[in-house]
XYZ file of C-alpha atoms in Angstrom:
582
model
C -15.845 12.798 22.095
C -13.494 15.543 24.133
C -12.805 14.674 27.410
C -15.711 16.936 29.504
C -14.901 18.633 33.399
C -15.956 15.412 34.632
C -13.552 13.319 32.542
C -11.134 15.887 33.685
C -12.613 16.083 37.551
C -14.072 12.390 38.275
C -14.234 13.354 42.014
C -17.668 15.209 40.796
C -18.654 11.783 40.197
C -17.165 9.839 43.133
C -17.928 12.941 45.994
C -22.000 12.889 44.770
C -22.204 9.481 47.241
C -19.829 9.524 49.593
C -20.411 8.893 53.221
C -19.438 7.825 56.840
C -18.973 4.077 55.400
C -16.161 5.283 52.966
C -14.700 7.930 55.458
C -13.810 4.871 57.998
C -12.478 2.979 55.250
C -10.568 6.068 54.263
C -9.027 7.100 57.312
C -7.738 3.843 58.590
C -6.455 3.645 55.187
C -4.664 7.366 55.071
C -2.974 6.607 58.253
C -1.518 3.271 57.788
C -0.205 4.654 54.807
C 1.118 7.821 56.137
C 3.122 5.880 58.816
C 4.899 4.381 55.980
C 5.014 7.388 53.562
C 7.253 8.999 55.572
C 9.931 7.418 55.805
C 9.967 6.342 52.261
C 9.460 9.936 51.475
C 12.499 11.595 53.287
C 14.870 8.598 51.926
C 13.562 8.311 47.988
C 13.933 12.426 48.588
C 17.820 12.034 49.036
C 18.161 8.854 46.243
C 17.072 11.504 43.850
C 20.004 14.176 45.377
C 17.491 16.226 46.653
C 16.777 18.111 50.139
C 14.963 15.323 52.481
C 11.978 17.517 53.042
C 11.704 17.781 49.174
C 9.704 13.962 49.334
C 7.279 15.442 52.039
C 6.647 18.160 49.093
C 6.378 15.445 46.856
C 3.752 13.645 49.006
C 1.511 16.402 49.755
C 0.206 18.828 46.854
C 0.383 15.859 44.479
C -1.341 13.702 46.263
C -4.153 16.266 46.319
C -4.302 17.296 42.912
C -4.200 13.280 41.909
C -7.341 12.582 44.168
C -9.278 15.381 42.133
C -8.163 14.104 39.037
C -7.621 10.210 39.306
C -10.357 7.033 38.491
C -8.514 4.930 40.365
C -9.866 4.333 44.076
C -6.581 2.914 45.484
C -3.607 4.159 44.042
C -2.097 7.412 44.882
C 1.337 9.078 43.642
C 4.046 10.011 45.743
C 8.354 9.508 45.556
C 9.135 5.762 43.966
C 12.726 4.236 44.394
C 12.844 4.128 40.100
C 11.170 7.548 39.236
C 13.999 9.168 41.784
C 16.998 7.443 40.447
C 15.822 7.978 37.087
C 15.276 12.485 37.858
C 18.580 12.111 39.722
C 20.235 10.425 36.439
C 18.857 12.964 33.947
C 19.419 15.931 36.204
C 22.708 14.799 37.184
C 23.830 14.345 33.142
C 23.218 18.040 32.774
C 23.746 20.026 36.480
C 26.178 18.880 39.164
C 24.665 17.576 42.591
C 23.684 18.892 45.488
C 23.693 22.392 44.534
C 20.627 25.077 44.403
C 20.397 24.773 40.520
C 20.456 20.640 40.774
C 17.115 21.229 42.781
C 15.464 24.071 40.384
C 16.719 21.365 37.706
C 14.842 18.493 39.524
C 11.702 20.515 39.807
C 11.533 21.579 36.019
C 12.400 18.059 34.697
C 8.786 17.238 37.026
C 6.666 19.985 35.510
C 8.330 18.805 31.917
C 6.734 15.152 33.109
C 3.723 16.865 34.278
C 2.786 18.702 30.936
C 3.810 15.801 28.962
C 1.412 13.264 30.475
C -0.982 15.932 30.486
C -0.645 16.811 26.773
C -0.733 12.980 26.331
C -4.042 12.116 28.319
C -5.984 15.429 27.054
C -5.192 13.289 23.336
C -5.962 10.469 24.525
C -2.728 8.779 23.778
C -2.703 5.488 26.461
C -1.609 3.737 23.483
C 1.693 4.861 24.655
C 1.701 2.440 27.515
C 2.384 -0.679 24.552
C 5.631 1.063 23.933
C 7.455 -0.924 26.175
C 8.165 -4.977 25.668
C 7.236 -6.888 29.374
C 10.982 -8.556 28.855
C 12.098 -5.049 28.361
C 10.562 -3.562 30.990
C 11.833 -6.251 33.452
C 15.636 -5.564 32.399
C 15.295 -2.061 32.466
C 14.411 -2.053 35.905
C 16.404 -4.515 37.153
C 19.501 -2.692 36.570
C 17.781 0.300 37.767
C 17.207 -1.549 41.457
C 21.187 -2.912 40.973
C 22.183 0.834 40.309
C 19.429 2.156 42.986
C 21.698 -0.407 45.487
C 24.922 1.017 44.189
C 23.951 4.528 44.663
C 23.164 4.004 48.551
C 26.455 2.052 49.335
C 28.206 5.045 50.274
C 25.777 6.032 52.776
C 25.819 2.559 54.849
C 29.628 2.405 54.505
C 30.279 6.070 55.212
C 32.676 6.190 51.658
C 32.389 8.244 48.886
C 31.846 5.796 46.371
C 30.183 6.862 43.335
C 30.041 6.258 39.977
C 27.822 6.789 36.435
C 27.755 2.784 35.606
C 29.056 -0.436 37.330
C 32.683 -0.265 36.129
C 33.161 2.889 36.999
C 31.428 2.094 40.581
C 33.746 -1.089 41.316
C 36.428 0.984 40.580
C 35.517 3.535 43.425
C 34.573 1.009 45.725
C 38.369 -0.818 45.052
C 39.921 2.797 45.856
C 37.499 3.508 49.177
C 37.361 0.215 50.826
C 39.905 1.212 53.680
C 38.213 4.333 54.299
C 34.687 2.242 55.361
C 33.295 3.744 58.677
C 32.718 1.186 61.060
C 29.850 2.902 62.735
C 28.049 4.255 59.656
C 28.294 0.196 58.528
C 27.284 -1.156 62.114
C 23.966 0.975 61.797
C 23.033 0.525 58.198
C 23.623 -3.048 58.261
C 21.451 -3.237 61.704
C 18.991 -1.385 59.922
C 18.492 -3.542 57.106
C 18.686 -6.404 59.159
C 15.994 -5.190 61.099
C 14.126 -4.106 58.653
C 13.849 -7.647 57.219
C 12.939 -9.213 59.924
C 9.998 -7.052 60.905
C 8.864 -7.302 57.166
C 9.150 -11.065 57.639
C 8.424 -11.996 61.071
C 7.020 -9.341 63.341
C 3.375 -9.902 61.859
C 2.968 -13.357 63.018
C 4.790 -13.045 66.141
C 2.775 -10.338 67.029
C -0.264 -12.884 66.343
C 1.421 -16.193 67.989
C 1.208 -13.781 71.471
C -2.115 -13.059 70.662
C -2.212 -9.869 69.543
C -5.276 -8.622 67.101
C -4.947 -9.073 63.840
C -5.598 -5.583 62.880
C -3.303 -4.576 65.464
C -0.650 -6.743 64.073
C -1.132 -5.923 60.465
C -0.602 -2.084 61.566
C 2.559 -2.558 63.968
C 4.051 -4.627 61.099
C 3.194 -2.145 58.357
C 4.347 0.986 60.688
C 7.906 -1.330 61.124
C 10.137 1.193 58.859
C 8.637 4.077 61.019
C 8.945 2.469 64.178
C 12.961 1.899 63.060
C 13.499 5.181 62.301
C 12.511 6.532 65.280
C 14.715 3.981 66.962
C 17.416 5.054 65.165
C 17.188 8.520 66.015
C 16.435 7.853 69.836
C 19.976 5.462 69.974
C 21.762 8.258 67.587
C 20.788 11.194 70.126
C 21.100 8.941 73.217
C 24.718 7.910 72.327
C 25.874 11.245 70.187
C 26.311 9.009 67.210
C 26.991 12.258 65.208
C 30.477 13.336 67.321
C 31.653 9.874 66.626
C 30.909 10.763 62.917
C 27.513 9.041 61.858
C 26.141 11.293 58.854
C 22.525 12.047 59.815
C 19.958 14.367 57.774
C 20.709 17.544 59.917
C 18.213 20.219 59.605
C 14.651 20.090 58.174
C 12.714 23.085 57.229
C 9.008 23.009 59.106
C 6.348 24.190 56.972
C 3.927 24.076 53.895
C 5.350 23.816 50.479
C 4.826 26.838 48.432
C 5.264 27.906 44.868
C 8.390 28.371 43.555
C 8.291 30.145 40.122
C 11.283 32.463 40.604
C 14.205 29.122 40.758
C 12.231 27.354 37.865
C 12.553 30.461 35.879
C 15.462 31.096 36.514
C 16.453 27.713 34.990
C 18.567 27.819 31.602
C 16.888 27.123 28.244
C 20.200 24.922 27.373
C 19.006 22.912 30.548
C 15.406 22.485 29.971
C 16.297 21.803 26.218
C 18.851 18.544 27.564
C 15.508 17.459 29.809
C 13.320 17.179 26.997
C 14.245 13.275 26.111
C 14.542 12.472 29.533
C 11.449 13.979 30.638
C 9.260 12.321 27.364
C 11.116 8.994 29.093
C 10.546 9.892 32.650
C 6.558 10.109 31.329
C 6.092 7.435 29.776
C 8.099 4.664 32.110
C 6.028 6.469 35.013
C 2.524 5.786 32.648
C 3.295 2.274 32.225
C 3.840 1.277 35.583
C 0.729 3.477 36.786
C -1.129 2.011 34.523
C -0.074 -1.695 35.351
C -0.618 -1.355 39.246
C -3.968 0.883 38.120
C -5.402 -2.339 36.217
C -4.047 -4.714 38.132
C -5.720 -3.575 41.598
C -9.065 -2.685 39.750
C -9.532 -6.238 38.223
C -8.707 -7.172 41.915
C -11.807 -5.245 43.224
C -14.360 -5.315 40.366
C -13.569 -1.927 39.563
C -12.867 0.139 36.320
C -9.753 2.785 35.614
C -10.045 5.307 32.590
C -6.602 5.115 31.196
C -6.305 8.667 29.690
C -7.474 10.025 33.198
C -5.230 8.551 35.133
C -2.551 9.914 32.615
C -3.840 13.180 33.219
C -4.061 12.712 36.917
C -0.170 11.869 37.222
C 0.332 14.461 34.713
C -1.449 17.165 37.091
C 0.588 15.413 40.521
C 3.989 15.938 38.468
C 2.848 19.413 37.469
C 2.101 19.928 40.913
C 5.259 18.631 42.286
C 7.841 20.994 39.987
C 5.577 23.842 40.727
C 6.746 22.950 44.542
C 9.978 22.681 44.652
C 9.623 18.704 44.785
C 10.974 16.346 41.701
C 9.017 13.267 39.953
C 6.743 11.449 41.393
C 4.598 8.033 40.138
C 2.868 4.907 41.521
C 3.808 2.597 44.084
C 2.882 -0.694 44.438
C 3.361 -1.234 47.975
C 2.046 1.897 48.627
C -1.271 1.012 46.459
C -1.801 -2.122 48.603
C -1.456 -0.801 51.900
C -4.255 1.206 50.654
C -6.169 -1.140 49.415
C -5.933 -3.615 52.095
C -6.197 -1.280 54.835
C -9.776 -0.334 53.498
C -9.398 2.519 51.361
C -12.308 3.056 49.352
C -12.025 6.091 47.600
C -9.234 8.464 46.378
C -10.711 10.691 49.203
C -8.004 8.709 51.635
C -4.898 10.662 49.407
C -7.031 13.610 50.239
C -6.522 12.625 54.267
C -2.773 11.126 53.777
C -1.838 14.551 52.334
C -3.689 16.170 55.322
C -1.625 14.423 57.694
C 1.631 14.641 55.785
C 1.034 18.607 55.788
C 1.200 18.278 59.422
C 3.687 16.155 59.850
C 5.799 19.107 57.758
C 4.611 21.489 59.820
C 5.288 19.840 63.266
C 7.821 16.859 63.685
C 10.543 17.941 60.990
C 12.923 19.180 64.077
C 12.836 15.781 65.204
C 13.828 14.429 62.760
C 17.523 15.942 62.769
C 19.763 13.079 63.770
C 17.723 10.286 61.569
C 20.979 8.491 60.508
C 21.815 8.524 56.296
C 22.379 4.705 56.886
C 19.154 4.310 58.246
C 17.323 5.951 54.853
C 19.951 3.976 52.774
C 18.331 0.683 54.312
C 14.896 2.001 54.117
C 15.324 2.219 49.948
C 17.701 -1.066 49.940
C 14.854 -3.323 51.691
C 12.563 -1.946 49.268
C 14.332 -3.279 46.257
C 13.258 -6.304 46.106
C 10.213 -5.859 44.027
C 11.994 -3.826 41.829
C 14.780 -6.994 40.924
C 13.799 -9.828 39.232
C 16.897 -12.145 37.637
C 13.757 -15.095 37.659
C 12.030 -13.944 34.175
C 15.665 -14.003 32.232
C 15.747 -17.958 32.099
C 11.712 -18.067 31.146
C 12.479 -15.475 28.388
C 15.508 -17.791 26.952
C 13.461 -20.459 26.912
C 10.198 -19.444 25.445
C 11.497 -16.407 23.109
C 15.157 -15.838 22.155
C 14.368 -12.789 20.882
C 12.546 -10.924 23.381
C 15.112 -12.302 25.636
C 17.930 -10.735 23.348
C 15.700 -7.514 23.960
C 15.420 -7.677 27.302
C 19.592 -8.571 28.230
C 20.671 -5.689 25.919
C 18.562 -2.898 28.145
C 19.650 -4.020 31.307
C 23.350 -3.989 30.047
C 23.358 -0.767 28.756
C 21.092 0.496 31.618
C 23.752 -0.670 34.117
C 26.948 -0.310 31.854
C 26.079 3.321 30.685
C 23.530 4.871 32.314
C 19.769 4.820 33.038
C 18.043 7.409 30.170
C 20.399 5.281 27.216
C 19.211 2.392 28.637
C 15.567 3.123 28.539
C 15.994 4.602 25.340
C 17.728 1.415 23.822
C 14.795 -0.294 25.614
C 11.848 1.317 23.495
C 13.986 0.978 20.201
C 14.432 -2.709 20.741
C 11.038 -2.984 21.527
C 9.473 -1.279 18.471
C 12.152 -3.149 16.315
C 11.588 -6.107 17.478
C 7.568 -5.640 16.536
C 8.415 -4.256 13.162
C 11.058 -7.125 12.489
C 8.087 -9.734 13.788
C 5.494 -8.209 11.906
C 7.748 -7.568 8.409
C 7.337 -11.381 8.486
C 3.976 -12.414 9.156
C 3.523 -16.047 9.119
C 2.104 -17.184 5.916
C 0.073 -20.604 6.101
C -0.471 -23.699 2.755
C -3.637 -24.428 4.403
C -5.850 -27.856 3.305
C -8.816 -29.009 4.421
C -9.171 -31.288 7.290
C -11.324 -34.454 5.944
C -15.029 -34.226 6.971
C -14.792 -30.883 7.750
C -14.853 -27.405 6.559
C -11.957 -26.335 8.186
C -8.863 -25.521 6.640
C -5.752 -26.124 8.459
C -1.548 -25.301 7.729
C -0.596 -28.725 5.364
C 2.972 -28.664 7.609
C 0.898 -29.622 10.716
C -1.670 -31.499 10.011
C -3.778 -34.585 7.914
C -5.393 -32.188 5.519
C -6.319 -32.656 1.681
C -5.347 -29.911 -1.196
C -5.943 -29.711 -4.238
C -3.389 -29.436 -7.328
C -5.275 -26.244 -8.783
C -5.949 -24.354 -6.262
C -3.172 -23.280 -3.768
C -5.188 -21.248 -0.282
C -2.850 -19.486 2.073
C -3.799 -17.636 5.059
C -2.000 -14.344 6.314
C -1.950 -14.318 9.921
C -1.312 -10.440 10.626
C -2.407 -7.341 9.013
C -0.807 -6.247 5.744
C 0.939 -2.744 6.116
C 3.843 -1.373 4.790
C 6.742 -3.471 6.599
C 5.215 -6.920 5.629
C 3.604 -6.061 1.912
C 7.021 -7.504 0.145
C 7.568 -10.192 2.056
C 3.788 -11.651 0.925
C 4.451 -10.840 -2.819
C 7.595 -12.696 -2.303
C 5.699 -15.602 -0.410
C 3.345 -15.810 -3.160
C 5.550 -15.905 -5.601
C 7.687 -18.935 -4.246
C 4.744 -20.852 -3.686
C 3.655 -20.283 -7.422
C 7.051 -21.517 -8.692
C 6.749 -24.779 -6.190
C 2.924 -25.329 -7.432
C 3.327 -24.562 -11.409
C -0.252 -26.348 -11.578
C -2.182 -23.866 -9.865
C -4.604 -21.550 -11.412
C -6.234 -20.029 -8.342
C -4.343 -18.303 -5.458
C -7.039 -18.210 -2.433
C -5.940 -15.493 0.192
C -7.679 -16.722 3.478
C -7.634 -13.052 5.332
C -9.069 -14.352 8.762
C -6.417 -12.679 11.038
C -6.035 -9.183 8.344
C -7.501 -6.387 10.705
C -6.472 -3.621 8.142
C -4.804 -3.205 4.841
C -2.755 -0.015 4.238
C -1.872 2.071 1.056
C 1.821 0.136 0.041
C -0.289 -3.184 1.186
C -2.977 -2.562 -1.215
C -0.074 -1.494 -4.130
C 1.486 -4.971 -3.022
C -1.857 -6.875 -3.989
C -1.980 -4.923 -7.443
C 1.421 -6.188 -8.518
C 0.356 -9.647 -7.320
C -2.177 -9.658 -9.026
C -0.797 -8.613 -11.916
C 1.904 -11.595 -12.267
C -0.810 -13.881 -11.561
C -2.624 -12.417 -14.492
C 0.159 -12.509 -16.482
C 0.945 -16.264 -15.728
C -2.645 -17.802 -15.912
C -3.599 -17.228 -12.435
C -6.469 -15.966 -10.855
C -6.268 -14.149 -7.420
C -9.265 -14.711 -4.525
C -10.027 -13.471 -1.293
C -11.835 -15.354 1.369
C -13.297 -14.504 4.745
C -12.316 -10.536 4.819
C -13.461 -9.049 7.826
C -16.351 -5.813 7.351
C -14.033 -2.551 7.881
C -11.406 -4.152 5.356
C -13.882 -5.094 2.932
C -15.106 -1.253 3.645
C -11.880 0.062 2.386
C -11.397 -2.171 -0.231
C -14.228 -1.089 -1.562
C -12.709 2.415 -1.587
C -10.370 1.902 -4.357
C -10.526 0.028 -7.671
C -9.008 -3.252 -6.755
C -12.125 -5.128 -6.674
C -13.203 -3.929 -9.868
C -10.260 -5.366 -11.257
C -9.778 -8.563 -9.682
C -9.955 -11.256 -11.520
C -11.450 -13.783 -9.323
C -13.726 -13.261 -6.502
C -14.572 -12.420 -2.934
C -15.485 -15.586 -0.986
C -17.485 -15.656 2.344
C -15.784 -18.867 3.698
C -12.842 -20.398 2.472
C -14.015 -23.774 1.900
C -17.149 -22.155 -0.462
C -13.566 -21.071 -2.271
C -12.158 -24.403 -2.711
C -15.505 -26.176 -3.423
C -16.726 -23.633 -6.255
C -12.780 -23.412 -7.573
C -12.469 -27.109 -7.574
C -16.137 -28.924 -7.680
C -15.220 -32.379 -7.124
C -13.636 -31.584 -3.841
C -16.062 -33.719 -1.107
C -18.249 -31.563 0.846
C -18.317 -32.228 4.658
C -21.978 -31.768 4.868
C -22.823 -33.718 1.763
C -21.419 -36.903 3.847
C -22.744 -36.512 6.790
């Protein structure tokens, strides 16, 4: 069925019941989160090379038209450390940085996100989120947090270093290492220091002097706040920026508004170079949603609609270009503040956005002499969910080839550059599930004595006999896979020249396609032709269905089995039956 409004607009669901019990839950929520959102916001604003009040933008309108939208109770969008390096990447392939068209660029490639995902959940296409290998995800954004790192090195040590990929980067950072500003370094590194101890140790200090839990649990999760105002009392105290500190500077107060004149005025050439990096943008930011979405539901007993929640991100990215803002997605740490701070219903992104708004509209002045460093830290402590070197050696050990997979994407993610590497990253994954699939594992299966099971002959005790050969297919025949079986059949004939019956045991086949089906005809033609007759046993209902759609049945020349040991019993009577002995 098409979605309806309310598959569009869940909140008509969700709003019918809502009271004062989820409104406590939902402020305390909204605020905790807001105390963190804003600092995350201003520094993932200027990792994607965009204005710092840009991830207030990107925090506000979004966030509203998500909580309309959304199915999830917890999660809410906003800037993410991977969907900013990954606008600044593709934006910075095609327009230079830090100039008015960069920005207009940023915000187009986020309405080209926006209509994709929406275009995606109005078909219904959550499929999508398979596209991407686990192994390949994981190396794909492990170089991105390496390259994330690398980006905001020049900021704590007050050098232009730059570069598209790491050779080009240690290269820069080689040429720039006498120019390091020992100020800009004191403060960044004092930054991230503290930063990591507050995320480590200020909750249960604050508990060993008897402080409240709750009080605690806020105070620890307000920490990069409470820096960053620290930082910008010592930087005005001391007149940081005379001695040559780089600090954020001006911040305009107010709303975010439409800006349809810029994105306009943005080149077709341009949009045209966004398209693949916007259709990549999409679906990395799906996945991830999607995996945080699922994850926190099965945490709470609850249920996400996959397709909505595509929609909903669609409608926050749409939102965000038609602001002036650039990407936005989930955040895990973001989602469970929320969640563990009592959030109940998306009706706390509702409130969050509320007191972002003001926070635009108010306190942007003071935040003029927030030190660069101190937003390079903020993004550098957040990294570490983002790296994980711990799933390579699991991946060697368990599957070579997903491994393979998953070392190739982060190389060319970190040697070349962050839309190659994804792209690499869905190619390897769909070839590596053609190549697996294109040779299905093909079972000699013999029945295990006193039983009526029927087991592979290479593993275990079974008996066979010498005129009738079974094997079982163990994936669904399409296309890719159909010659390899006519080829496995016809090696196991020349191996077993006393066979007259060929028993196909179909108990994993889900489907069989067109050039499948052709592939059965020309077996069973060569059986035919040598003496043999071809069986089927234990076909599932909707591929007996479509069998019965074409002619093959008419012409086979054996028969369609329920079980395959009524098969081998009828096709060779003085096999024992189990239930005879018994």
């Amino acid at each position: 069925m098409p979605p309806t409004l309310r598959d569009w607009f869940p909140i008509l669901r969700w709003s019918r019941g809502y009271g004062r019990q989820q409104l406590a839950g939902d402020l305390t929520a909204s605020t905790v989160v807001t105390l963190l959102l804003i600092p995350q916001s201003l520094a993932y604003a200027v990792l994607a090379g965009m204005p710092p009040v840009t991830g207030l933008y990107a925090s506000i309108v979004p966030m509203v038209v998500y909580a309309l939208m959304c199915s999830s109770t917890v999660l809410g969008p906003g800037p993410s450390a991977l969907r900013s390096i990954m606008s600044l990447a593709a934006v910075g392939a095609v327009v230079g940085t830090g100039s008015a068209d960069f920005v207009a660029a940023s915000a187009v490639l986020a309405v080209m996100v926006g209509l994709a995902l929406l275009v995606m959940g109005g078909l219904r296409m959550g499929f999508m989120a398979s596209f991407l290998s686990q192994p390949v995800l994981s190396g794909f954004i492990t170089a991105s947090g390496l390259l994330i790192a690398m980006s905001q090195l020049k900021h704590v040590l007050g050098t232009p270093v730059a570069g598209d990929g790491l050779p080009s980067f240690l290269h820069s950072v080689a040429q720039h290492l006498d120019q390091i500003h020992g100020l800009t370094l004191a403060v960044g590194v004092s930054a991230l220091a503290l930063l990591w101890a507050t995320r480590r140790w200020l909750r249960p200090a604050l508990g060993g002097l008897g402080v409240p839990e709750v009080v605690a649990d806020l105070v620890a999760k307000a920490s990069p706040l409470l820096v960053l105002l620290l930082s910008i009392v010592l930087t005005t105290a001391l007149d940081w920026p005379a001695q040559g500190l780089a600090v954020v500077g001006d911040i305009p107060q107010g709303l975010p508004s439409l800006v349809l004149a810029p994105l306009l005025g943005v080149p077709a050439s341009t949009v045209q170079a966004l398209v693949v990096p916007a259709l990549l943008v999409a679906v990395m930011t799906f996945i991830e949603q999607i995996s945080i979405a699922q994850g926190m539901a099965a945490r709470r007993g609850e249920r996400v609609d996959v397709n909505a929640e595509m929609r909903a991100m669609g409608g926050a990215n749409l939102a965000a270009g038609l602001t002036g803002a650039f990407a936005v997605g989930a955040s895990f740490a973001r989602t469970a503040v929320v969640a563990e701070s009592g959030g109940r219903t998306p009706a706390s992104g509702l409130i969050t956005a509320a007191l972002l708004a003001l926070t635009a509209l108010f306190l942007t002045p003071w935040l003029h002499n927030l030190p660069m460093a101190v937003l390079a830290a903020t993004i550098l402590i957040s990294l570490g969910t983002l790296i994980d070197f711990r799933s390579f050696a699991p991946n060697w050990r368990y599957a070579r080839a997903d491994f393979a997979a998953q070392a190739l994407t982060f190389a060319v993610t970190l040697l070349v550059d962050l839309v190659t590497g994804l792209t690499v990253g869905v190619i390897a994954s769909l070839t590596l599930h053609i190549w697996r699939s294109s040779r299905p594992h093909i079972a000699v299966v013999g029945n295990v004595p006193g039983t009526e099971h029927y087991r592979n002959v290479l593993r275990h005790e079974v008996v066979t006999h010498p005129h009738v050969l079974g094997l079982r297919v163990d994936e669904s025949l399409f296309f890719a896979n159909a010659r390899y079986l006519e080829d496995r059949v016809s090696a196991e004939l020349a191996t077993h020249p006393a066979v007259r019956h060929v028993v196909l045991q179909c108990t994993a086949v889900n489907d069989i396609d067109a050039s499948a089906l052709e592939s059965l005809r020309r077996i069973h033609q060569r059986l035919q032709d040598a003496g043999v007759q071809l069986h089927l046993s234990e076909v599932k209902g909707p591929v007996m269905d479509r069998l019965r759609r074409s002619d093959f049945l008419d012409r086979l020349s054996g028969r369609v089995f329920l079980t395959h040991h009524q098969a081998v019993h009828e096709l060779a009577p003085q096999t024992p039956d189990p239930a005879a002995q018994i």
